[in-house]
Tab-separated table of C-alpha atoms in Angstrom:
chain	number	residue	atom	x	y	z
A	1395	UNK	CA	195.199	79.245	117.494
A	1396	UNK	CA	196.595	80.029	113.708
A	1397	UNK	CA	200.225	79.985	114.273
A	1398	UNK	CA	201.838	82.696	111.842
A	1399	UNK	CA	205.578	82.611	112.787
A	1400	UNK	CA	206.414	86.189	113.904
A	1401	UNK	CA	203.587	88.222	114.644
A	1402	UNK	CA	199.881	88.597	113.761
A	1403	UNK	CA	196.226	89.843	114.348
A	1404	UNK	CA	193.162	87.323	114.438
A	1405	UNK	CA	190.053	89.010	113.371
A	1406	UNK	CA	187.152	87.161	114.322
A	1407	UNK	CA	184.287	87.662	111.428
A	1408	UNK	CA	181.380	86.293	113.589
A	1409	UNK	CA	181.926	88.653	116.297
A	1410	UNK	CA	181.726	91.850	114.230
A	1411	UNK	CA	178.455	90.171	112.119
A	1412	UNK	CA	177.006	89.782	116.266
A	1413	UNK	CA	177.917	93.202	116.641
A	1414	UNK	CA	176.090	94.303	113.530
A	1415	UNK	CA	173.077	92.783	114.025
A	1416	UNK	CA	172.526	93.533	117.995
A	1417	UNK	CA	172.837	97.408	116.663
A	1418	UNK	CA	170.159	96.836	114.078
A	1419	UNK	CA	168.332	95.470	116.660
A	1420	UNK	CA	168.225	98.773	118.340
A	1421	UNK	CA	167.836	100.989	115.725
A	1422	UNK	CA	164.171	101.591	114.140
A	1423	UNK	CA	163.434	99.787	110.977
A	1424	UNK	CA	163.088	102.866	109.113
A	1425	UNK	CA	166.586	104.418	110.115
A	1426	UNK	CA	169.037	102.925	108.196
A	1427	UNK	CA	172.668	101.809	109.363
A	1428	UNK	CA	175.604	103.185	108.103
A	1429	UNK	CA	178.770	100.946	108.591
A	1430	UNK	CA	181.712	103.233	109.486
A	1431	UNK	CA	184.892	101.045	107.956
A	1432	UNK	CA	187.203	103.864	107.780
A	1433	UNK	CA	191.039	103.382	108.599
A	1434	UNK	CA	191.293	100.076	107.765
A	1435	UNK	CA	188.000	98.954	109.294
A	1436	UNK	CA	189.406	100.482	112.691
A	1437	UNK	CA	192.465	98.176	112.022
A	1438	UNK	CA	190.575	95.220	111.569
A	1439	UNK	CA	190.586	95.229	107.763
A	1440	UNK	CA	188.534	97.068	105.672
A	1441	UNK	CA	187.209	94.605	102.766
A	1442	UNK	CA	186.106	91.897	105.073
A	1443	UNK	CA	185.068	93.576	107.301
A	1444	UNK	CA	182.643	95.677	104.489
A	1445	UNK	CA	181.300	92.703	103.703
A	1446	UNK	CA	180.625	91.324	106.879
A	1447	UNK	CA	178.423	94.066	107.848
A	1448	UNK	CA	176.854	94.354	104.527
A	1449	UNK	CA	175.423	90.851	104.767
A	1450	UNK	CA	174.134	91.429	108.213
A	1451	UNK	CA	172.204	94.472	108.692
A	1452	UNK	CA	174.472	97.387	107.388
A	1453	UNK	CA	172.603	99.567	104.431
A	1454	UNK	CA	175.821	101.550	103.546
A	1455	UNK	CA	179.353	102.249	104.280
A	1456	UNK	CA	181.471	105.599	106.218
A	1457	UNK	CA	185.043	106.428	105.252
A	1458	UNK	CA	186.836	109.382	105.810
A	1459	UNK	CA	188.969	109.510	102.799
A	1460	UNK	CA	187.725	108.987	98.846
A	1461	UNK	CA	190.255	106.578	98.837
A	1462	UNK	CA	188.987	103.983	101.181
A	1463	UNK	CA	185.854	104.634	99.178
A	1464	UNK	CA	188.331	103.872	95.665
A	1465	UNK	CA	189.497	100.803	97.510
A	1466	UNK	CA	186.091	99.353	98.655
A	1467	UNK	CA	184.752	100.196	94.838
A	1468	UNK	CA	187.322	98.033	93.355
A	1469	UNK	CA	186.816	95.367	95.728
A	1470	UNK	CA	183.525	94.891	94.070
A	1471	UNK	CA	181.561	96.873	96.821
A	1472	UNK	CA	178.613	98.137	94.968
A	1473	UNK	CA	176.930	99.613	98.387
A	1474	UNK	CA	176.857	103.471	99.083
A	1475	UNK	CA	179.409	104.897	100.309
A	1476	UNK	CA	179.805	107.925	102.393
A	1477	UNK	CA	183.421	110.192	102.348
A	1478	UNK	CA	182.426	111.984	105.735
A	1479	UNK	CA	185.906	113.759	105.259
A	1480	UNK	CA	187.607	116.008	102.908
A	1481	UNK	CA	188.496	115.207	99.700
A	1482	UNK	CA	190.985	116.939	97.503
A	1483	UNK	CA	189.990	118.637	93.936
A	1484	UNK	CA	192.100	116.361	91.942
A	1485	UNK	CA	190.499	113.012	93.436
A	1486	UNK	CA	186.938	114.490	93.317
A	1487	UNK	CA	186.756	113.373	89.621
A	1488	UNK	CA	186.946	109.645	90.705
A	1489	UNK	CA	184.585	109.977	93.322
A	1490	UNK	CA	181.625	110.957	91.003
A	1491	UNK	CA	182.985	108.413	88.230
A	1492	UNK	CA	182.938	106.098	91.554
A	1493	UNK	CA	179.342	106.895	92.344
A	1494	UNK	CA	180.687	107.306	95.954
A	1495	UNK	CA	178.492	110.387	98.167
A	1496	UNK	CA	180.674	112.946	99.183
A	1497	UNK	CA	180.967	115.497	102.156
A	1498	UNK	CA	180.377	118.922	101.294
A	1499	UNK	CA	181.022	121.041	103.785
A	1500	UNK	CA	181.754	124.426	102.477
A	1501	UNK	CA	180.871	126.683	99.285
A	1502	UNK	CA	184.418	126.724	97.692
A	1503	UNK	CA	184.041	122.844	97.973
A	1504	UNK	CA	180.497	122.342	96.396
A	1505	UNK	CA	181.820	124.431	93.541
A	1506	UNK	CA	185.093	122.114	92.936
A	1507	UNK	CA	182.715	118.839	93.298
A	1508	UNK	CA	180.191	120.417	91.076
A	1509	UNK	CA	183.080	121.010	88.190
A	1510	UNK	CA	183.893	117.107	89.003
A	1511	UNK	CA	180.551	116.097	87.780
A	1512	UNK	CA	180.758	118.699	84.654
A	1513	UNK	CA	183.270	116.440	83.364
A	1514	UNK	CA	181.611	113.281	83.863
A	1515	UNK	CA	178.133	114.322	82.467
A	1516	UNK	CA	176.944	113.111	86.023
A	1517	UNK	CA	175.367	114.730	89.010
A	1518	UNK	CA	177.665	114.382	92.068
A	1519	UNK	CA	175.445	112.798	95.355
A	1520	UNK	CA	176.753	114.933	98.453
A	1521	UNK	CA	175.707	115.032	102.031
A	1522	UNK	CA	175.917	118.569	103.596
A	1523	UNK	CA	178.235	118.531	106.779
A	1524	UNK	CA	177.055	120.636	109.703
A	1525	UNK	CA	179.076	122.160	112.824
A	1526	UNK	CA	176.871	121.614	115.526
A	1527	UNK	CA	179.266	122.343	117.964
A	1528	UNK	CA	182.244	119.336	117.258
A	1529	UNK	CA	184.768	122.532	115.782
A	1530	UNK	CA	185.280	120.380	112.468
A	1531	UNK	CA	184.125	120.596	109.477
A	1532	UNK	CA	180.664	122.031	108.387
A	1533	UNK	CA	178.115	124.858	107.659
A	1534	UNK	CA	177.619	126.529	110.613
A	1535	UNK	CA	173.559	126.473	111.931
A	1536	UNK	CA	173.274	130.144	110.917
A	1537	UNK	CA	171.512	132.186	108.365
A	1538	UNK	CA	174.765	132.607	106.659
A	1539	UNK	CA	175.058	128.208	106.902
A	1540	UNK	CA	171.102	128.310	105.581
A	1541	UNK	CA	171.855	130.313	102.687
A	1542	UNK	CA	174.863	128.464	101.594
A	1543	UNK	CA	173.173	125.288	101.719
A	1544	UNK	CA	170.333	126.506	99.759
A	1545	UNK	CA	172.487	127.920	97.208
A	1546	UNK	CA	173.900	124.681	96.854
A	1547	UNK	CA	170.892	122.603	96.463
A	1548	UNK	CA	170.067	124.988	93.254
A	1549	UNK	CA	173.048	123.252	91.604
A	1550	UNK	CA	171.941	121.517	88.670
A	1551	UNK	CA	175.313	118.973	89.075
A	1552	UNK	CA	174.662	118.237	92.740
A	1553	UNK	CA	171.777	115.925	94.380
A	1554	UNK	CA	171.288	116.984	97.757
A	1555	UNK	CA	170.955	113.602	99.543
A	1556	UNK	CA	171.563	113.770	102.851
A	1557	UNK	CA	172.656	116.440	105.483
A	1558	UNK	CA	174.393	115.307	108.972
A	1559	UNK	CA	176.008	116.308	112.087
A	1560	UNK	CA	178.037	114.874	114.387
A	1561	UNK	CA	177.869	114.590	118.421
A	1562	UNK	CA	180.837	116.171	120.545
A	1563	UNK	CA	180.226	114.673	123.731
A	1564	UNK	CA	177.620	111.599	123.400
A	1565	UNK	CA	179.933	109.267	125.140
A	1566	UNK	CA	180.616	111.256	128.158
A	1567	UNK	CA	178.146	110.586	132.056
A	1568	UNK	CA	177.725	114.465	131.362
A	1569	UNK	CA	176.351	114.373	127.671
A	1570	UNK	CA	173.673	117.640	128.071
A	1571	UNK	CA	175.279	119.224	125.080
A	1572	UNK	CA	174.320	116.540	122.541
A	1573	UNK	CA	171.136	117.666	122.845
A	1574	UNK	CA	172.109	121.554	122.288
A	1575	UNK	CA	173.741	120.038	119.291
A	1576	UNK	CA	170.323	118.066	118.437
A	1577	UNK	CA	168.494	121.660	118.884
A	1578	UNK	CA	170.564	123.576	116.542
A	1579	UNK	CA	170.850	120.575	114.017
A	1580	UNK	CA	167.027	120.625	113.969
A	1581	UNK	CA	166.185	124.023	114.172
A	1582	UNK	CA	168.566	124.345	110.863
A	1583	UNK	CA	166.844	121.315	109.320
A	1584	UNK	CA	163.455	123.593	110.350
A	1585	UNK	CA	164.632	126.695	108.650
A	1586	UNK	CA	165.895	125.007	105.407
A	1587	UNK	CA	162.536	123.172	104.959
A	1588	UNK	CA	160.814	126.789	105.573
A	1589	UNK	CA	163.009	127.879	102.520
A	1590	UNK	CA	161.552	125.006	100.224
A	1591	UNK	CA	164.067	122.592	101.152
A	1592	UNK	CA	163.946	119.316	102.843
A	1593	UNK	CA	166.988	116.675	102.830
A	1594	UNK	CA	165.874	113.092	102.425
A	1595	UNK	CA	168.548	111.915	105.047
A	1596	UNK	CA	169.357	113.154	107.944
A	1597	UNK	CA	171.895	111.738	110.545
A	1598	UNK	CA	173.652	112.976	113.373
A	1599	UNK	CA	173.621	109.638	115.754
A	1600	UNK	CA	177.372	107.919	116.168
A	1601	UNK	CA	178.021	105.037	118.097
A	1602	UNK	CA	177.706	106.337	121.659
A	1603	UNK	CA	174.626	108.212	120.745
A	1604	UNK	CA	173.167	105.558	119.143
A	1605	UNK	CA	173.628	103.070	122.233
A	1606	UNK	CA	171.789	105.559	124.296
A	1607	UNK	CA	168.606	105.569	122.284
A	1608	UNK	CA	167.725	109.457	122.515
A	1609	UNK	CA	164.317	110.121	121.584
A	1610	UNK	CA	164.211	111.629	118.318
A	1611	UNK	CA	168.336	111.376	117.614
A	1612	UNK	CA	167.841	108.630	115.507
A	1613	UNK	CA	166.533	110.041	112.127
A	1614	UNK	CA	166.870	108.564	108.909
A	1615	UNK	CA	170.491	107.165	109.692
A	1616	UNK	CA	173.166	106.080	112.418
A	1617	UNK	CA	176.610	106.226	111.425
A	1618	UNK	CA	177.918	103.634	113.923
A	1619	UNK	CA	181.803	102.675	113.936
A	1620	UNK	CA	184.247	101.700	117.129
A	1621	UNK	CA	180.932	99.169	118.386
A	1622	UNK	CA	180.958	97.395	115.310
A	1623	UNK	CA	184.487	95.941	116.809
A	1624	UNK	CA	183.124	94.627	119.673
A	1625	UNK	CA	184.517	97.753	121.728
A	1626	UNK	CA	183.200	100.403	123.961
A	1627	UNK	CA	182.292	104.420	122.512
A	1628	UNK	CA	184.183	105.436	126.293
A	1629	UNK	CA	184.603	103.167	129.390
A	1630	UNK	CA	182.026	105.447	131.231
A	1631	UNK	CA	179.440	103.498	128.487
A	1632	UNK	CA	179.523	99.881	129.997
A	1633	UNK	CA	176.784	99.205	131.871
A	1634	UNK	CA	174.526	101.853	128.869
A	1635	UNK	CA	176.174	98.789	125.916
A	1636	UNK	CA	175.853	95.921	128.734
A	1637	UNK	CA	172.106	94.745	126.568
A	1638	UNK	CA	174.346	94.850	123.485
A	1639	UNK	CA	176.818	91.825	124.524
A	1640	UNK	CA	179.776	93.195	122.284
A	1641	UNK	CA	182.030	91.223	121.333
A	1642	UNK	CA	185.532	92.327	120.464
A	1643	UNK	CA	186.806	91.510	117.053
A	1644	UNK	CA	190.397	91.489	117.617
A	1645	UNK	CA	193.535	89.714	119.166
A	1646	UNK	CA	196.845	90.644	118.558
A	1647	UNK	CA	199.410	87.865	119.300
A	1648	UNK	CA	203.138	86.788	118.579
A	1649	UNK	CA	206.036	84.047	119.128
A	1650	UNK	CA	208.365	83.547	122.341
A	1651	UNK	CA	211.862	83.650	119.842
A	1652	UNK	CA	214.241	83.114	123.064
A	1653	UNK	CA	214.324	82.599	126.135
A	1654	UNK	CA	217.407	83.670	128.412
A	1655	UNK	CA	218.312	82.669	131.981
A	1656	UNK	CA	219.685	85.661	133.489
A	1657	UNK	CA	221.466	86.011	137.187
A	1658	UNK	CA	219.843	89.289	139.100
A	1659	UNK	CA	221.771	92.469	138.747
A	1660	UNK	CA	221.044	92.315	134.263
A	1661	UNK	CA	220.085	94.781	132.642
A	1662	UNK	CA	217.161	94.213	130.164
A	1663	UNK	CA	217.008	96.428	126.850
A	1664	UNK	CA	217.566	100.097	126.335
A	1665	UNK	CA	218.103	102.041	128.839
A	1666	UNK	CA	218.157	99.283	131.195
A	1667	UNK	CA	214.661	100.614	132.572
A	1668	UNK	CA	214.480	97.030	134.151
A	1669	UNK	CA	216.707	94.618	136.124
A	1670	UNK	CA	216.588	91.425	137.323
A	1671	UNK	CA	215.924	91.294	141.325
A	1672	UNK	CA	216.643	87.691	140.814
A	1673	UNK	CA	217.582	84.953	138.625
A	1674	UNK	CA	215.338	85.452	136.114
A	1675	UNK	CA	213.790	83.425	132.946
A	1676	UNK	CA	213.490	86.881	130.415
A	1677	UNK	CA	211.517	85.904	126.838
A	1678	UNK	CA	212.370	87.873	123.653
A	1679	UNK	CA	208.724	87.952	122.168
A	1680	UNK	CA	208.806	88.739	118.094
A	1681	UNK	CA	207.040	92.149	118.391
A	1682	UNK	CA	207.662	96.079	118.779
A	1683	UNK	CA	206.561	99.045	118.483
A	1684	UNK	CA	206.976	99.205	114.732
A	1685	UNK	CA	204.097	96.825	114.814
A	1686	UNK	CA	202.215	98.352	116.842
A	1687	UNK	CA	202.769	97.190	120.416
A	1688	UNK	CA	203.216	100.724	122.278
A	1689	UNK	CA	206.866	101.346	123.168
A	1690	UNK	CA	204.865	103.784	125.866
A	1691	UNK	CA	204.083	99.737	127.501
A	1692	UNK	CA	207.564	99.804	129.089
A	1693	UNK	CA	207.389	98.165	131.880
A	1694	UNK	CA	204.010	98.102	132.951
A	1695	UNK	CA	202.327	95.956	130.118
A	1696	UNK	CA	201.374	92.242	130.317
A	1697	UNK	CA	200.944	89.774	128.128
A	1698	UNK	CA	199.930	86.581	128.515
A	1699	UNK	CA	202.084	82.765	127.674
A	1700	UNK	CA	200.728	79.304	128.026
A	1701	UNK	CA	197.940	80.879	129.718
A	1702	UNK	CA	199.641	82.842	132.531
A	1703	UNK	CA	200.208	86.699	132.528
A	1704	UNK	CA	203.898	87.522	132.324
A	1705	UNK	CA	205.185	91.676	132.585
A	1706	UNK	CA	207.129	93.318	130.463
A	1707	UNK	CA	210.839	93.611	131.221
A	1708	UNK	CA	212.474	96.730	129.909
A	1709	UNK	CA	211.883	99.368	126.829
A	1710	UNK	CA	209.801	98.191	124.268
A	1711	UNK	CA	212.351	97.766	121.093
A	1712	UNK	CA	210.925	98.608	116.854
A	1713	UNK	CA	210.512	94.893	116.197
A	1714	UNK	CA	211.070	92.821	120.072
A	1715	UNK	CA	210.060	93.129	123.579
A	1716	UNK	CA	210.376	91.182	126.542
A	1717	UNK	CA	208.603	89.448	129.339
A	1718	UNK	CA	209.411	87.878	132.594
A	1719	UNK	CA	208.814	84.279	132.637
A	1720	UNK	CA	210.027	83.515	136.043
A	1721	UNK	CA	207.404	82.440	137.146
A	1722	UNK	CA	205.809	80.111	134.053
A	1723	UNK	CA	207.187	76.749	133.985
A	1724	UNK	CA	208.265	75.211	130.610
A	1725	UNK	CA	207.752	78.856	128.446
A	1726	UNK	CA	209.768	78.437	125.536
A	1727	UNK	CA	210.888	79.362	122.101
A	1728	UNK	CA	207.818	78.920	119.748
A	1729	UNK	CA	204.985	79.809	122.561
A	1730	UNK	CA	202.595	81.879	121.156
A	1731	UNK	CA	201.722	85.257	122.904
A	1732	UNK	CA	198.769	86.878	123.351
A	1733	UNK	CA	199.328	90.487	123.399
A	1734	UNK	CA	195.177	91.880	122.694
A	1735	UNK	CA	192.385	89.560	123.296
A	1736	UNK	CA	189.368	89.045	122.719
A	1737	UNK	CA	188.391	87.606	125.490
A	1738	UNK	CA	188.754	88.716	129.096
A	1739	UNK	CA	189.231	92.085	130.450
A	1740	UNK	CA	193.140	91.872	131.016
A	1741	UNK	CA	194.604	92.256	127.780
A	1742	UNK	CA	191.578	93.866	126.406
A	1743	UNK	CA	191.743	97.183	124.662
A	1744	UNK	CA	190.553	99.302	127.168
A	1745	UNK	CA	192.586	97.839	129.562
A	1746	UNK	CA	195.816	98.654	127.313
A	1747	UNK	CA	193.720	102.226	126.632
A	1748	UNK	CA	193.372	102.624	130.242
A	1749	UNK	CA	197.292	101.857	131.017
A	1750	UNK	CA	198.235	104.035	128.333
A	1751	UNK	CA	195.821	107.171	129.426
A	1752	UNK	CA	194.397	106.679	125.475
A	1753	UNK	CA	191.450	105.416	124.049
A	1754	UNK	CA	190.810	101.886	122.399
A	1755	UNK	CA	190.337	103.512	119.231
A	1756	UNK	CA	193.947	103.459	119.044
A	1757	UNK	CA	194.786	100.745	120.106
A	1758	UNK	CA	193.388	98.741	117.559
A	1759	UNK	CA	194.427	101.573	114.662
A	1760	UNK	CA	197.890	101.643	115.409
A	1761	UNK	CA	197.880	97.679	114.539
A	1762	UNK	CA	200.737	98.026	111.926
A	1763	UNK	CA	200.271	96.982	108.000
A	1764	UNK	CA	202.980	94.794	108.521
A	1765	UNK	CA	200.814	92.565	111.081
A	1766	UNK	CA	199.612	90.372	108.733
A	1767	UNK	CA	195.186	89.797	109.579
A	1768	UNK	CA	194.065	86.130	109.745
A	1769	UNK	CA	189.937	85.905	109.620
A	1770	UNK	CA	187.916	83.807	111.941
A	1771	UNK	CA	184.675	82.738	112.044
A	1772	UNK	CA	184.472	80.946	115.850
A	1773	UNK	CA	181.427	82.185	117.767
């Protein structure tokens, strides 16, 4: 265990290149894999984490925002790169000068991204976004959506590359509608190719869909993102990713700073949502919500010191919380704390998810930037 004074987040490499590779393992050899690494790799780091995948089964890279695709370009990342989001008028410019593929997803954008490329002599590689039925962004599947998209393709200053969709319920036990979605995404992709066009990719697969293997939802891509971290699309998808072995990425840990010994009848932190019963051993642990250990955690989190789990006593403060150590002989200033784990299913992220009535997604995104991230590479 890397011991990193106040607070920190141990990403372990190995596990998301295990990750990567059991999903190529599922996915046909002529679909290709595109690495979702937006938000900070899901909190986990976005660089490293680029390359990890890259260099074990990845053919591209997702972001949502042109400038995670900046950022990944002046890392040295020469891969494609996929914007599946929107992206201003004033920082289209650097995404053609970037070479990154950008969502286009209605007419007044094409015509913005197409005056990008004007000014760079270049032709600007898009992916047309279509609303299957998610109520974001994209053409609708309608004559109106066919028309647009064809009018696009005539651009001289756009290459057509791609066209996707994306799957509103894929990682729900009741999933029927992802294949209405498929239907309309295919009877568009029918009706384009009737008018003369057909898009080299096409993708509409994200992680849950792609861990259920639907006949003919695979395409030319997958755009696969919270499994690359070793965590579940839902927790209604374990036993459908049990062949997968994920392994989570991530463990979140800090220091014991103090350790009190209180009579019962104290009140611990604001509010004094908690008091002792007893006398009580109460340890100030070197993390807070500002970090991004959920102040929602109150009093019904755990964490876990030399090994044993110990509950959270009273409001979780910005930068501090605290846990009752009554009952761990010898905890003391300069124990480290496991707070997320990668290991186990107590301080996993669906377990915080499920106390917290969220979703591990954010969990592991709301990971502040001032948790510094130590790599791994244990298997």
């Amino acid at each position: 265990m890397l011991n990193h004074n106040r607070a920190w987040a141990e990403v372990n490499l190995s596990h998301i290149a295990h990750n990567t590779q059991a999903i190529r393992g599922i996915v046909p050899a002529r679909t290709s894999v595109i690495a979702v690494v937006k938000a900070d790799a899901y909190g986990h780091g976005m660089i490293p984490v680029a390359r990890t995948v890259l260099e074990n089964g990845a053919d591209s890279l997702g972001v949502a925002l042109c400038e995670e695709g900046m950022a990944l370009r002046e890392a040295g990342i020469t891969a494609p790169v996929l914007v599946m989001g929107a992206t201003p008028e004033p920082m289209m410019r650097a995404g053609v000068r970037l070479e990154l593929t950008q969502s286009v997803f209605s007419a007044a954008g094409a015509r913005d991204l197409s005056s990008a490329a004007k000014q760079h002599n270049k032709r600007a590689q898009i992916h047309i976004k279509i609303d299957t039925g998610m109520g974001r962004l994209g053409f609708p599947p309608t004559p109106a959506g066919v028309d647009a998209i064809c009018e696009i393709a005539r651009d001289p200053r756009l290459d057509v590359g791609g066209i996707f969709t994306h799957c509103a319920t894929a990682d729900m036990p009741d999933n029927d509608f992802v294949h209405e979605q498929h239907s309309r995404f295919t009877r568009l992709l029918d009706e384009l190719k009737e008018r003369g066009l057909d898009i080299p990719v096409k993708h509409m697969c994200n992680s849950a869909a792609t861990a259920r293997k639907h006949p003919g939802f695979f395409m030319d891509a997958v755009r696969v993102g919270i499994m690359l971290y070793g965590l579940l699309p839902s927790p209604e998808m374990a036993e459908i990713c049990r062949p997968l072995a994920l392994k989570p990425a991530m463990g979140l840990f800090a220091q014991v700073t103090m350790v009190k010994e209180l009579p019962a009848g104290v009140g611990i932190s604001y509010g004094h949502r908690f008091t002792t019963a007893r006398p009580s051993r109460i340890a100030v642990i070197s993390i807070g919500y500002a970090d991004g250990y959920p102040r929602r955690l109150t009093n019904i989190g755990r964490v876990m010191i030399r090994g044993r789990p110990a509950p959270i006593a009273g409001t979780v403060c910005m930068d501090q919380c605290m846990a009752d150590v009554t009952g761990i002989p010898g905890a003391a200033p300069g124990d480290t704390v496991a707070l997320l784990g990668t290991t186990g299913e107590s301080l996993c992220a669906d377990a915080l998810a499920g106390l917290l009535g969220t979703i591990n997604y954010e969990i592991v995104c709301g990971i502040g930037k001032r948790v510094p991230r130590v790599y791994t590479n244990e298997n």
